[in-house]
mmCIF file of C-alpha atoms in Angstrom:
data_model
loop_
_atom_site.group_PDB
_atom_site.id
_atom_site.type_symbol
_atom_site.label_atom_id
_atom_site.label_comp_id
_atom_site.label_asym_id
_atom_site.label_seq_id
_atom_site.Cartn_x
_atom_site.Cartn_y
_atom_site.Cartn_z
ATOM 1 C CA UNK W 71 7.400 -11.347 -10.127
ATOM 2 C CA UNK W 72 10.417 -10.526 -7.434
ATOM 3 C CA UNK W 73 11.826 -7.171 -6.614
ATOM 4 C CA UNK W 74 15.329 -6.221 -6.472
ATOM 5 C CA UNK W 75 15.591 -7.012 -2.838
ATOM 6 C CA UNK W 76 14.373 -10.679 -3.871
ATOM 7 C CA UNK W 77 11.093 -10.536 -2.021
ATOM 8 C CA UNK W 78 8.079 -11.510 -4.099
ATOM 9 C CA UNK W 79 5.652 -8.601 -5.011
ATOM 10 C CA UNK W 80 2.374 -8.939 -3.392
ATOM 11 C CA UNK W 81 -0.440 -10.170 -6.112
ATOM 12 C CA UNK W 82 -2.462 -7.066 -6.968
ATOM 13 C CA UNK W 83 -6.176 -7.296 -5.148
ATOM 14 C CA UNK W 84 -9.126 -8.050 -7.169
ATOM 15 C CA UNK W 85 -10.717 -4.769 -6.233
ATOM 16 C CA UNK W 86 -7.601 -2.993 -7.827
ATOM 17 C CA UNK W 87 -7.108 -4.465 -11.139
ATOM 18 C CA UNK W 88 -7.702 -2.309 -14.273
ATOM 19 C CA UNK W 89 -7.511 -2.913 -18.037
ATOM 20 C CA UNK W 90 -6.055 1.159 -18.638
ATOM 21 C CA UNK W 91 -9.431 2.937 -17.706
ATOM 22 C CA UNK W 92 -11.945 0.073 -17.087
ATOM 23 C CA UNK W 93 -12.152 -1.698 -13.516
ATOM 24 C CA UNK W 94 -11.556 -5.693 -14.377
ATOM 25 C CA UNK W 95 -14.457 -7.729 -15.940
ATOM 26 C CA UNK W 96 -14.201 -9.733 -12.818
ATOM 27 C CA UNK W 97 -16.132 -6.968 -10.790
ATOM 28 C CA UNK W 98 -18.800 -6.568 -13.120
ATOM 29 C CA UNK W 99 -19.427 -10.243 -12.976
ATOM 30 C CA UNK W 100 -19.777 -10.034 -8.876
ATOM 31 C CA UNK W 101 -21.865 -7.044 -9.533
ATOM 32 C CA UNK W 102 -24.366 -8.957 -11.868
ATOM 33 C CA UNK W 103 -24.344 -11.947 -9.657
ATOM 34 C CA UNK W 104 -24.045 -12.343 -5.801
ATOM 35 C CA UNK W 105 -23.206 -8.301 -5.443
ATOM 36 C CA UNK W 106 -21.049 -9.458 -2.625
ATOM 37 C CA UNK W 107 -17.809 -11.631 -2.461
ATOM 38 C CA UNK W 108 -15.053 -12.733 -0.051
ATOM 39 C CA UNK W 109 -11.505 -11.896 -1.572
ATOM 40 C CA UNK W 110 -8.302 -10.819 -0.208
ATOM 41 C CA UNK W 111 -6.672 -7.313 0.181
ATOM 42 C CA UNK W 112 -3.114 -6.502 -0.288
ATOM 43 C CA UNK W 113 -2.197 -7.687 3.246
ATOM 44 C CA UNK W 114 -3.552 -11.176 2.403
ATOM 45 C CA UNK W 115 -6.859 -10.738 4.649
ATOM 46 C CA UNK W 116 -10.100 -11.921 3.682
ATOM 47 C CA UNK W 117 -12.688 -9.298 3.310
ATOM 48 C CA UNK W 118 -16.071 -8.914 1.734
ATOM 49 C CA UNK W 119 -16.358 -6.681 -1.605
ATOM 50 C CA UNK W 120 -19.215 -4.806 -1.928
ATOM 51 C CA UNK W 121 -19.715 -3.918 -5.903
ATOM 52 C CA UNK W 122 -23.344 -2.609 -6.352
ATOM 53 C CA UNK W 123 -24.066 1.305 -6.380
ATOM 54 C CA UNK W 124 -27.091 1.152 -3.993
ATOM 55 C CA UNK W 125 -25.354 -1.372 -1.449
ATOM 56 C CA UNK W 126 -22.043 0.836 -1.660
ATOM 57 C CA UNK W 127 -24.177 4.217 -0.551
ATOM 58 C CA UNK W 128 -25.767 1.899 1.919
ATOM 59 C CA UNK W 129 -22.738 1.012 3.821
ATOM 60 C CA UNK W 130 -21.075 4.349 3.379
ATOM 61 C CA UNK W 131 -24.260 5.459 4.701
ATOM 62 C CA UNK W 132 -24.378 3.504 8.004
ATOM 63 C CA UNK W 133 -21.387 4.510 10.051
ATOM 64 C CA UNK W 134 -23.560 2.514 13.171
ATOM 65 C CA UNK W 135 -22.903 -0.958 11.598
ATOM 66 C CA UNK W 136 -19.935 -0.276 9.337
ATOM 67 C CA UNK W 137 -17.339 1.745 11.474
ATOM 68 C CA UNK W 138 -14.028 3.524 10.193
ATOM 69 C CA UNK W 139 -12.395 2.820 13.303
ATOM 70 C CA UNK W 140 -10.300 -0.386 14.340
ATOM 71 C CA UNK W 141 -11.278 -2.715 17.321
ATOM 72 C CA UNK W 142 -9.026 -3.305 20.132
ATOM 73 C CA UNK W 143 -6.126 -5.440 19.099
ATOM 74 C CA UNK W 144 -6.609 -5.017 15.338
ATOM 75 C CA UNK W 145 -3.824 -5.521 13.621
ATOM 76 C CA UNK W 146 -2.425 -5.573 10.202
ATOM 77 C CA UNK W 147 -0.109 -8.338 8.863
ATOM 78 C CA UNK W 148 3.477 -7.777 8.787
ATOM 79 C CA UNK W 149 3.041 -4.176 10.609
ATOM 80 C CA UNK W 150 5.412 -3.663 13.678
ATOM 81 C CA UNK W 151 3.816 -3.722 17.133
ATOM 82 C CA UNK W 152 2.890 -0.931 18.478
ATOM 83 C CA UNK W 153 2.182 0.457 21.874
ATOM 84 C CA UNK W 154 -1.562 1.878 22.475
ATOM 85 C CA UNK W 155 0.076 5.387 23.251
ATOM 86 C CA UNK W 156 1.505 5.148 19.327
ATOM 87 C CA UNK W 157 -1.553 3.841 18.006
ATOM 88 C CA UNK W 158 -3.677 6.554 19.636
ATOM 89 C CA UNK W 159 -1.381 9.589 18.611
ATOM 90 C CA UNK W 160 -1.055 7.758 14.670
ATOM 91 C CA UNK W 161 -4.866 7.805 14.615
ATOM 92 C CA UNK W 162 -5.607 11.080 16.471
ATOM 93 C CA UNK W 163 -6.663 13.757 13.685
ATOM 94 C CA UNK W 164 -7.283 11.277 10.777
ATOM 95 C CA UNK W 165 -10.884 11.968 9.783
ATOM 96 C CA UNK W 166 -10.901 8.945 7.548
ATOM 97 C CA UNK W 167 -10.321 6.771 10.599
ATOM 98 C CA UNK W 168 -12.723 8.217 12.906
ATOM 99 C CA UNK W 169 -16.646 7.564 13.551
ATOM 100 C CA UNK W 170 -18.995 10.184 14.730
ATOM 101 C CA UNK W 171 -19.182 12.121 17.019
ATOM 102 C CA UNK W 172 -15.611 12.440 17.395
ATOM 103 C CA UNK W 173 -15.226 12.959 13.124
ATOM 104 C CA UNK W 174 -18.028 15.465 13.012
ATOM 105 C CA UNK W 175 -16.402 17.286 15.758
ATOM 106 C CA UNK W 176 -12.949 17.808 13.499
ATOM 107 C CA UNK W 177 -14.928 18.076 10.311
ATOM 108 C CA UNK W 178 -16.998 20.892 11.350
ATOM 109 C CA UNK W 179 -13.453 23.024 12.261
ATOM 110 C CA UNK W 180 -12.686 22.487 8.634
ATOM 111 C CA UNK W 181 -15.625 22.630 6.718
ATOM 112 C CA UNK W 182 -15.841 26.777 6.762
ATOM 113 C CA UNK W 183 -12.592 26.242 4.793
ATOM 114 C CA UNK W 184 -13.654 23.928 1.874
ATOM 115 C CA UNK W 185 -17.319 26.004 1.264
ATOM 116 C CA UNK W 186 -17.746 26.740 -2.379
ATOM 117 C CA UNK W 187 -17.847 30.407 -1.410
ATOM 118 C CA UNK W 188 -14.263 29.899 -0.045
ATOM 119 C CA UNK W 189 -13.390 28.206 -3.075
ATOM 120 C CA UNK W 190 -14.267 31.238 -5.395
ATOM 121 C CA UNK W 191 -11.926 33.304 -3.382
ATOM 122 C CA UNK W 192 -9.278 30.725 -4.065
ATOM 123 C CA UNK W 193 -10.390 30.880 -7.959
ATOM 124 C CA UNK W 194 -7.876 33.859 -9.061
ATOM 125 C CA UNK W 195 -4.750 32.069 -7.464
ATOM 126 C CA UNK W 196 -5.368 28.587 -8.940
ATOM 127 C CA UNK W 197 -5.603 30.504 -12.577
ATOM 128 C CA UNK W 198 -2.327 32.316 -11.802
ATOM 129 C CA UNK W 199 -0.831 28.738 -11.039
ATOM 130 C CA UNK W 200 -2.242 26.884 -14.159
ATOM 131 C CA UNK W 201 -1.118 29.686 -16.490
ATOM 132 C CA UNK W 202 2.288 29.906 -14.907
ATOM 133 C CA UNK W 203 2.593 25.838 -15.300
ATOM 134 C CA UNK W 204 1.236 26.099 -18.915
ATOM 135 C CA UNK W 205 3.871 29.078 -19.526
ATOM 136 C CA UNK W 206 6.541 27.087 -18.315
ATOM 137 C CA UNK W 207 5.530 23.964 -20.493
ATOM 138 C CA UNK W 208 4.926 26.404 -23.480
ATOM 139 C CA UNK W 209 8.526 27.482 -23.013
ATOM 140 C CA UNK W 210 10.156 24.423 -22.830
ATOM 141 C CA UNK W 211 8.662 23.110 -25.908
ATOM 142 C CA UNK W 212 7.416 19.409 -26.595
ATOM 143 C CA UNK W 213 7.510 16.827 -25.606
ATOM 144 C CA UNK W 214 6.658 17.041 -21.921
ATOM 145 C CA UNK W 215 5.834 14.749 -19.228
ATOM 146 C CA UNK W 216 2.136 16.078 -18.422
ATOM 147 C CA UNK W 217 2.331 14.477 -15.025
ATOM 148 C CA UNK W 218 5.692 16.212 -13.889
ATOM 149 C CA UNK W 219 4.967 19.128 -15.439
ATOM 150 C CA UNK W 220 1.405 20.141 -14.800
ATOM 151 C CA UNK W 221 -0.878 17.484 -13.157
ATOM 152 C CA UNK W 222 1.431 17.108 -10.022
ATOM 153 C CA UNK W 223 2.747 20.364 -9.757
ATOM 154 C CA UNK W 224 -0.342 22.343 -9.646
ATOM 155 C CA UNK W 225 -2.692 20.723 -6.908
ATOM 156 C CA UNK W 226 0.698 20.288 -4.851
ATOM 157 C CA UNK W 227 1.136 23.980 -5.039
ATOM 158 C CA UNK W 228 -2.575 24.941 -4.398
ATOM 159 C CA UNK W 229 -2.530 22.605 -1.087
ATOM 160 C CA UNK W 230 0.576 24.036 0.014
ATOM 161 C CA UNK W 231 -0.395 27.447 0.161
ATOM 162 C CA UNK W 232 -3.700 26.399 1.489
ATOM 163 C CA UNK W 233 -2.277 24.713 4.111
ATOM 164 C CA UNK W 234 0.806 26.720 4.972
ATOM 165 C CA UNK W 235 3.616 24.362 3.768
ATOM 166 C CA UNK W 236 6.662 25.272 2.192
ATOM 167 C CA UNK W 237 6.335 24.392 -1.391
ATOM 168 C CA UNK W 238 10.217 24.096 -1.368
ATOM 169 C CA UNK W 239 9.260 20.902 0.796
ATOM 170 C CA UNK W 240 7.448 19.524 -1.953
ATOM 171 C CA UNK W 241 10.072 17.166 -3.365
ATOM 172 C CA UNK W 242 10.479 15.354 0.315
ATOM 173 C CA UNK W 243 6.287 14.964 0.823
ATOM 174 C CA UNK W 244 5.558 13.977 -2.851
ATOM 175 C CA UNK W 245 7.911 11.168 -2.209
ATOM 176 C CA UNK W 246 6.994 9.935 0.773
ATOM 177 C CA UNK W 247 3.172 10.060 -0.142
ATOM 178 C CA UNK W 248 3.610 8.087 -3.489
ATOM 179 C CA UNK W 249 5.440 5.542 -1.304
ATOM 180 C CA UNK W 250 3.025 5.422 1.257
ATOM 181 C CA UNK W 251 0.110 4.934 -1.308
ATOM 182 C CA UNK W 252 2.101 2.282 -3.123
ATOM 183 C CA UNK W 253 0.477 -0.923 -1.675
ATOM 184 C CA UNK W 254 3.394 -3.098 -3.000
ATOM 185 C CA UNK W 255 5.605 -1.818 -0.385
ATOM 186 C CA UNK W 256 5.998 -3.528 2.818
ATOM 187 C CA UNK W 257 3.813 -2.312 5.316
ATOM 188 C CA UNK W 258 6.704 -1.403 7.938
ATOM 189 C CA UNK W 259 7.985 0.795 5.274
ATOM 190 C CA UNK W 260 5.045 2.306 4.969
ATOM 191 C CA UNK W 261 4.474 2.803 8.590
ATOM 192 C CA UNK W 262 8.019 4.403 8.718
ATOM 193 C CA UNK W 263 7.294 6.733 6.055
ATOM 194 C CA UNK W 264 4.046 7.756 7.974
ATOM 195 C CA UNK W 265 6.119 8.408 10.864
ATOM 196 C CA UNK W 266 8.513 10.377 8.988
ATOM 197 C CA UNK W 267 5.304 12.514 7.522
ATOM 198 C CA UNK W 268 4.330 12.795 10.819
ATOM 199 C CA UNK W 269 7.695 14.478 12.379
ATOM 200 C CA UNK W 270 7.331 16.717 9.408
ATOM 201 C CA UNK W 271 4.129 17.921 10.042
ATOM 202 C CA UNK W 272 4.915 18.426 13.893
ATOM 203 C CA UNK W 273 7.628 21.104 13.061
ATOM 204 C CA UNK W 274 4.931 22.752 10.975
ATOM 205 C CA UNK W 275 2.240 22.565 13.783
ATOM 206 C CA UNK W 276 4.579 23.682 16.238
ATOM 207 C CA UNK W 277 5.516 26.845 14.005
ATOM 208 C CA UNK W 278 1.759 27.145 13.631
ATOM 209 C CA UNK W 279 1.133 27.240 17.445
ATOM 210 C CA UNK W 280 3.853 30.230 17.821
ATOM 211 C CA UNK W 281 3.038 32.157 14.655
ATOM 212 C CA UNK W 282 -0.399 31.291 13.345
ATOM 213 C CA UNK W 283 -0.586 32.579 9.728
ATOM 214 C CA UNK W 284 -3.594 32.977 7.380
ATOM 215 C CA UNK W 285 -3.666 29.303 6.136
ATOM 216 C CA UNK W 286 -5.709 26.186 7.384
ATOM 217 C CA UNK W 287 -3.373 25.639 10.221
ATOM 218 C CA UNK W 288 -3.071 28.848 11.197
ATOM 219 C CA UNK W 289 -6.759 29.109 11.524
ATOM 220 C CA UNK W 290 -7.305 25.930 13.311
ATOM 221 C CA UNK W 291 -4.444 27.235 16.097
ATOM 222 C CA UNK W 292 -6.209 30.637 16.189
ATOM 223 C CA UNK W 293 -9.750 29.513 16.377
ATOM 224 C CA UNK W 294 -9.478 26.234 17.750
ATOM 225 C CA UNK W 295 -6.162 25.884 19.399
ATOM 226 C CA UNK W 296 -7.284 24.790 22.831
ATOM 227 C CA UNK W 297 -10.019 22.138 21.469
ATOM 228 C CA UNK W 298 -7.422 20.368 19.368
ATOM 229 C CA UNK W 299 -4.195 18.568 20.570
ATOM 230 C CA UNK W 300 -0.889 18.996 18.798
ATOM 231 C CA UNK W 301 -1.679 15.080 17.428
ATOM 232 C CA UNK W 302 -4.905 16.141 16.262
ATOM 233 C CA UNK W 303 -3.908 18.794 14.387
ATOM 234 C CA UNK W 304 -0.767 16.873 12.933
ATOM 235 C CA UNK W 305 -3.036 14.480 11.561
ATOM 236 C CA UNK W 306 -5.944 16.496 9.941
ATOM 237 C CA UNK W 307 -3.096 18.638 8.413
ATOM 238 C CA UNK W 308 -1.126 15.284 7.069
ATOM 239 C CA UNK W 309 -4.295 14.016 5.519
ATOM 240 C CA UNK W 310 -5.367 17.062 3.770
ATOM 241 C CA UNK W 311 -1.488 17.377 2.656
ATOM 242 C CA UNK W 312 -1.732 13.527 1.211
ATOM 243 C CA UNK W 313 -5.048 13.688 -0.052
ATOM 244 C CA UNK W 314 -5.276 17.204 -1.301
ATOM 245 C CA UNK W 315 -2.111 16.503 -4.177
ATOM 246 C CA UNK W 316 -2.242 12.858 -4.738
ATOM 247 C CA UNK W 317 -6.210 12.796 -5.689
ATOM 248 C CA UNK W 318 -6.564 15.966 -7.824
ATOM 249 C CA UNK W 319 -3.416 15.331 -9.549
ATOM 250 C CA UNK W 320 -3.915 11.575 -10.745
ATOM 251 C CA UNK W 321 -7.332 12.917 -11.811
ATOM 252 C CA UNK W 322 -5.679 15.856 -13.916
ATOM 253 C CA UNK W 323 -3.337 13.395 -15.941
ATOM 254 C CA UNK W 324 -5.748 10.316 -16.249
ATOM 255 C CA UNK W 325 -8.471 12.501 -17.197
ATOM 256 C CA UNK W 326 -6.336 14.590 -20.191
ATOM 257 C CA UNK W 327 -5.557 10.929 -21.258
ATOM 258 C CA UNK W 328 -8.941 9.855 -21.317
ATOM 259 C CA UNK W 329 -9.990 13.047 -23.239
ATOM 260 C CA UNK W 330 -7.205 12.386 -25.635
ATOM 261 C CA UNK W 331 -8.537 9.042 -26.350
ATOM 262 C CA UNK W 332 -11.943 11.028 -27.039
ATOM 263 C CA UNK W 333 -10.989 13.698 -29.422
ATOM 264 C CA UNK W 334 -14.769 14.810 -30.223
ATOM 265 C CA UNK W 335 -15.589 15.343 -26.325
ATOM 266 C CA UNK W 336 -11.833 16.464 -25.798
ATOM 267 C CA UNK W 337 -13.063 19.579 -28.351
ATOM 268 C CA UNK W 338 -16.632 19.848 -26.310
ATOM 269 C CA UNK W 339 -14.134 20.791 -23.231
ATOM 270 C CA UNK W 340 -11.837 22.847 -24.952
ATOM 271 C CA UNK W 341 -14.402 25.193 -26.598
ATOM 272 C CA UNK W 342 -17.351 24.922 -24.712
ATOM 273 C CA UNK W 343 -17.363 26.588 -21.194
ATOM 274 C CA UNK W 344 -20.750 25.102 -20.879
ATOM 275 C CA UNK W 345 -19.406 21.540 -20.952
ATOM 276 C CA UNK W 346 -16.416 21.738 -18.562
ATOM 277 C CA UNK W 347 -18.487 20.937 -15.234
ATOM 278 C CA UNK W 348 -20.468 17.966 -16.654
ATOM 279 C CA UNK W 349 -17.434 16.506 -17.954
ATOM 280 C CA UNK W 350 -15.439 16.825 -14.978
ATOM 281 C CA UNK W 351 -18.461 14.802 -13.132
ATOM 282 C CA UNK W 352 -18.323 12.369 -15.593
ATOM 283 C CA UNK W 353 -14.551 11.694 -15.845
ATOM 284 C CA UNK W 354 -14.941 11.259 -11.944
ATOM 285 C CA UNK W 355 -17.733 8.904 -12.314
ATOM 286 C CA UNK W 356 -15.912 6.823 -15.395
ATOM 287 C CA UNK W 357 -12.115 6.751 -13.980
ATOM 288 C CA UNK W 358 -12.830 6.601 -10.272
ATOM 289 C CA UNK W 359 -9.599 6.951 -9.523
ATOM 290 C CA UNK W 360 -9.866 5.709 -5.574
ATOM 291 C CA UNK W 361 -10.244 1.938 -5.751
ATOM 292 C CA UNK W 362 -12.059 1.767 -2.685
ATOM 293 C CA UNK W 363 -13.323 3.879 0.360
ATOM 294 C CA UNK W 364 -11.545 3.309 3.693
ATOM 295 C CA UNK W 365 -12.175 -0.275 4.710
ATOM 296 C CA UNK W 366 -15.082 -0.632 7.222
ATOM 297 C CA UNK W 367 -15.356 -3.047 10.025
ATOM 298 C CA UNK W 368 -18.495 -4.721 10.876
ATOM 299 C CA UNK W 369 -19.937 -3.696 14.686
ATOM 300 C CA UNK W 370 -22.554 -6.111 14.514
ATOM 301 C CA UNK W 371 -23.878 -8.898 12.073
ATOM 302 C CA UNK W 372 -25.313 -7.393 8.830
ATOM 303 C CA UNK W 373 -26.947 -8.521 5.657
ATOM 304 C CA UNK W 374 -25.862 -6.924 2.288
ATOM 305 C CA UNK W 375 -27.070 -7.953 -0.791
ATOM 306 C CA UNK W 376 -28.539 -10.904 0.683
ATOM 307 C CA UNK W 377 -25.468 -12.241 1.895
ATOM 308 C CA UNK W 378 -24.254 -12.576 5.470
ATOM 309 C CA UNK W 379 -21.571 -10.720 7.117
ATOM 310 C CA UNK W 380 -20.276 -11.490 10.673
ATOM 311 C CA UNK W 381 -19.317 -8.673 13.259
ATOM 312 C CA UNK W 382 -15.764 -7.924 13.252
ATOM 313 C CA UNK W 383 -15.324 -8.416 9.368
ATOM 314 C CA UNK W 384 -13.467 -6.288 6.756
ATOM 315 C CA UNK W 385 -15.777 -4.718 4.408
ATOM 316 C CA UNK W 386 -14.669 -3.012 1.230
ATOM 317 C CA UNK W 387 -16.556 -1.057 -1.232
ATOM 318 C CA UNK W 388 -15.484 -0.568 -5.107
ATOM 319 C CA UNK W 389 -16.129 2.672 -5.940
ATOM 320 C CA UNK W 390 -15.500 2.013 -9.810
ATOM 321 C CA UNK W 391 -17.789 -1.003 -9.995
ATOM 322 C CA UNK W 392 -20.401 1.159 -7.761
ATOM 323 C CA UNK W 393 -19.945 4.047 -10.552
ATOM 324 C CA UNK W 394 -20.643 1.403 -13.350
ATOM 325 C CA UNK W 395 -23.558 0.092 -12.393
ATOM 326 C CA UNK W 396 -26.303 0.315 -14.849
ATOM 327 C CA UNK W 397 -28.673 0.374 -11.897
ATOM 328 C CA UNK W 398 -27.288 3.422 -11.384
ATOM 329 C CA UNK W 399 -26.638 5.250 -14.822
ATOM 330 C CA UNK W 400 -27.113 3.956 -18.585
ATOM 331 C CA UNK W 401 -24.299 2.964 -20.670
ATOM 332 C CA UNK W 402 -21.910 3.298 -17.791
ATOM 333 C CA UNK W 403 -18.766 1.825 -19.597
ATOM 334 C CA UNK W 404 -19.346 4.515 -22.200
ATOM 335 C CA UNK W 405 -17.563 7.888 -21.268
ATOM 336 C CA UNK W 406 -20.222 10.991 -22.062
ATOM 337 C CA UNK W 407 -19.186 14.206 -20.729
ATOM 338 C CA UNK W 408 -22.785 15.652 -21.717
ATOM 339 C CA UNK W 409 -24.829 13.455 -18.924
ATOM 340 C CA UNK W 410 -22.819 15.133 -15.651
ATOM 341 C CA UNK W 411 -23.133 11.743 -13.887
ATOM 342 C CA UNK W 412 -24.686 13.455 -10.849
ATOM 343 C CA UNK W 413 -24.817 11.182 -7.786
ATOM 344 C CA UNK W 414 -21.333 9.380 -8.775
ATOM 345 C CA UNK W 415 -19.575 8.021 -5.577
ATOM 346 C CA UNK W 416 -16.103 9.099 -6.856
ATOM 347 C CA UNK W 417 -15.954 11.469 -3.705
ATOM 348 C CA UNK W 418 -17.425 8.857 -1.419
ATOM 349 C CA UNK W 419 -20.659 9.306 0.124
ATOM 350 C CA UNK W 420 -22.444 9.636 3.794
ATOM 351 C CA UNK W 421 -20.284 11.154 6.536
ATOM 352 C CA UNK W 422 -16.804 10.616 5.148
ATOM 353 C CA UNK W 423 -18.018 12.483 1.831
ATOM 354 C CA UNK W 424 -14.828 14.199 0.531
ATOM 355 C CA UNK W 425 -14.281 17.379 2.391
ATOM 356 C CA UNK W 426 -12.285 18.908 -0.384
ATOM 357 C CA UNK W 427 -14.357 17.943 -3.430
ATOM 358 C CA UNK W 428 -15.451 21.899 -3.808
ATOM 359 C CA UNK W 429 -11.514 22.313 -4.258
ATOM 360 C CA UNK W 430 -10.862 19.142 -6.617
ATOM 361 C CA UNK W 431 -13.625 20.419 -8.662
ATOM 362 C CA UNK W 432 -12.509 23.873 -9.003
ATOM 363 C CA UNK W 433 -8.937 22.880 -9.737
ATOM 364 C CA UNK W 434 -10.108 20.611 -12.782
ATOM 365 C CA UNK W 435 -12.456 22.947 -14.016
ATOM 366 C CA UNK W 436 -9.511 25.502 -14.403
ATOM 367 C CA UNK W 437 -6.988 23.199 -15.475
ATOM 368 C CA UNK W 438 -8.776 21.034 -18.237
ATOM 369 C CA UNK W 439 -9.964 23.688 -20.576
ATOM 370 C CA UNK W 440 -6.861 25.952 -19.689
ATOM 371 C CA UNK W 441 -4.384 22.888 -21.188
ATOM 372 C CA UNK W 442 -6.574 22.440 -24.010
ATOM 373 C CA UNK W 443 -6.991 25.770 -25.060
ATOM 374 C CA UNK W 444 -3.357 26.506 -24.776
ATOM 375 C CA UNK W 445 -2.279 23.450 -26.824
ATOM 376 C CA UNK W 446 -5.095 22.870 -29.126
ATOM 377 C CA UNK W 447 -3.120 20.316 -31.037
ATOM 378 C CA UNK W 448 -2.170 18.507 -27.762
ATOM 379 C CA UNK W 449 -1.243 14.859 -28.388
ATOM 380 C CA UNK W 450 0.061 11.859 -26.904
ATOM 381 C CA UNK W 451 3.716 11.521 -27.823
ATOM 382 C CA UNK W 452 4.182 7.760 -27.104
ATOM 383 C CA UNK W 453 1.995 4.727 -28.096
ATOM 384 C CA UNK W 454 -1.212 4.347 -26.067
ATOM 385 C CA UNK W 455 0.190 0.491 -25.361
ATOM 386 C CA UNK W 456 3.533 2.185 -23.642
ATOM 387 C CA UNK W 457 1.725 4.503 -21.037
ATOM 388 C CA UNK W 458 2.414 3.348 -17.780
ATOM 389 C CA UNK W 459 -0.156 3.388 -15.026
ATOM 390 C CA UNK W 460 0.081 3.154 -11.438
ATOM 391 C CA UNK W 461 -1.792 0.011 -10.564
ATOM 392 C CA UNK W 462 -0.625 -0.990 -6.996
ATOM 393 C CA UNK W 463 -1.623 2.333 -5.854
ATOM 394 C CA UNK W 464 -4.361 3.395 -3.620
ATOM 395 C CA UNK W 465 -5.266 6.062 -6.016
ATOM 396 C CA UNK W 466 -5.122 4.725 -9.303
ATOM 397 C CA UNK W 467 -3.321 7.080 -12.031
ATOM 398 C CA UNK W 468 -0.275 7.641 -14.239
ATOM 399 C CA UNK W 469 3.345 7.196 -13.758
ATOM 400 C CA UNK W 470 3.921 9.879 -16.595
ATOM 401 C CA UNK W 471 2.469 10.835 -19.669
ATOM 402 C CA UNK W 472 4.170 11.917 -22.510
ATOM 403 C CA UNK W 473 2.524 14.639 -24.674
ATOM 404 C CA UNK W 474 3.547 17.054 -27.448
ATOM 405 C CA UNK W 475 1.744 19.459 -29.500
ATOM 406 C CA UNK W 476 2.529 21.648 -33.156
ATOM 407 C CA UNK W 477 4.566 24.439 -32.454
ATOM 408 C CA UNK W 478 3.683 27.835 -34.063
ATOM 409 C CA UNK W 479 6.763 29.047 -36.281
#
């Protein structure tokens, strides 16, 4: 297959292959046999893929032997050459690319902003945002694209307000983030998009340095301004903006589609408040929208599932495979919102467990039942076979989702 430029599109890596909601059966075959296999990532590099629940947890728990950092001289094929200064600047503040103690130093500054208590204070505003978008959908009338009208704008507005990012700028940063995470786009172009994003965040950091507001950037400047460099503030804010809307928006779109395909479970989420929290956890497990945690690099020779992995090798952990491991949960291929799926890996594990998990959970607990109550006859406005999934994306989801409902006369 070739693109408009005439260049051949890269092959979808094994760990990203799915059949609608389900991971490729090849992942199950690896999990049930060796547990670990060398595969090729989207850059054509050989990596070790970990597929079993307990092994995934073990890798994510061991930052000393499985590092999030990159050794000197590490280069991604196709990436433009960068100076040491440029590399250091681009990695500063990116929690996903840091190991303790540097990771812990930055994370401790942010943790108070993402506690359950802090999230409860945000709840009324999130309810307002959700209801306003439902009002707009109802006013527009069916059919609508649920991704464009509901799933994407709600998390975007929430994270913009939390960070102090002008919501009017959302079109630009959403375009950049969507292309930045599209692994079919050449690495040089994605790195250029990353530089554009950093330049944008730099302008916000400079503004916060002069006039710190009540948002997260303002808090970091007021309380930790002397401890953080501008590069660190840019990296932290950029990561939160990227992760804060891409992950939850894809869960809202894909999760709604999953419930529409399971009407009895949809009815429970709509009608039973006690069913909502366990449903969110089960949807997180069953969908596992992040294909893999950030790749680790082995710092020494290690052994996983009896397979020897030399030092300096890239290691991928398959979150969808781990979450569908029968050793973790019974009948893992079945969506069952009543079980709650405690212990799932959708938010990762260990020191890099998703900082924004409480916020994502709250947004979903509010948005799913509100949508289904407002439109109790919600249904697909296209054939399921015509729904377009975002397959080559770092975060799995939907390109669009056409829905309809019965309008009361």
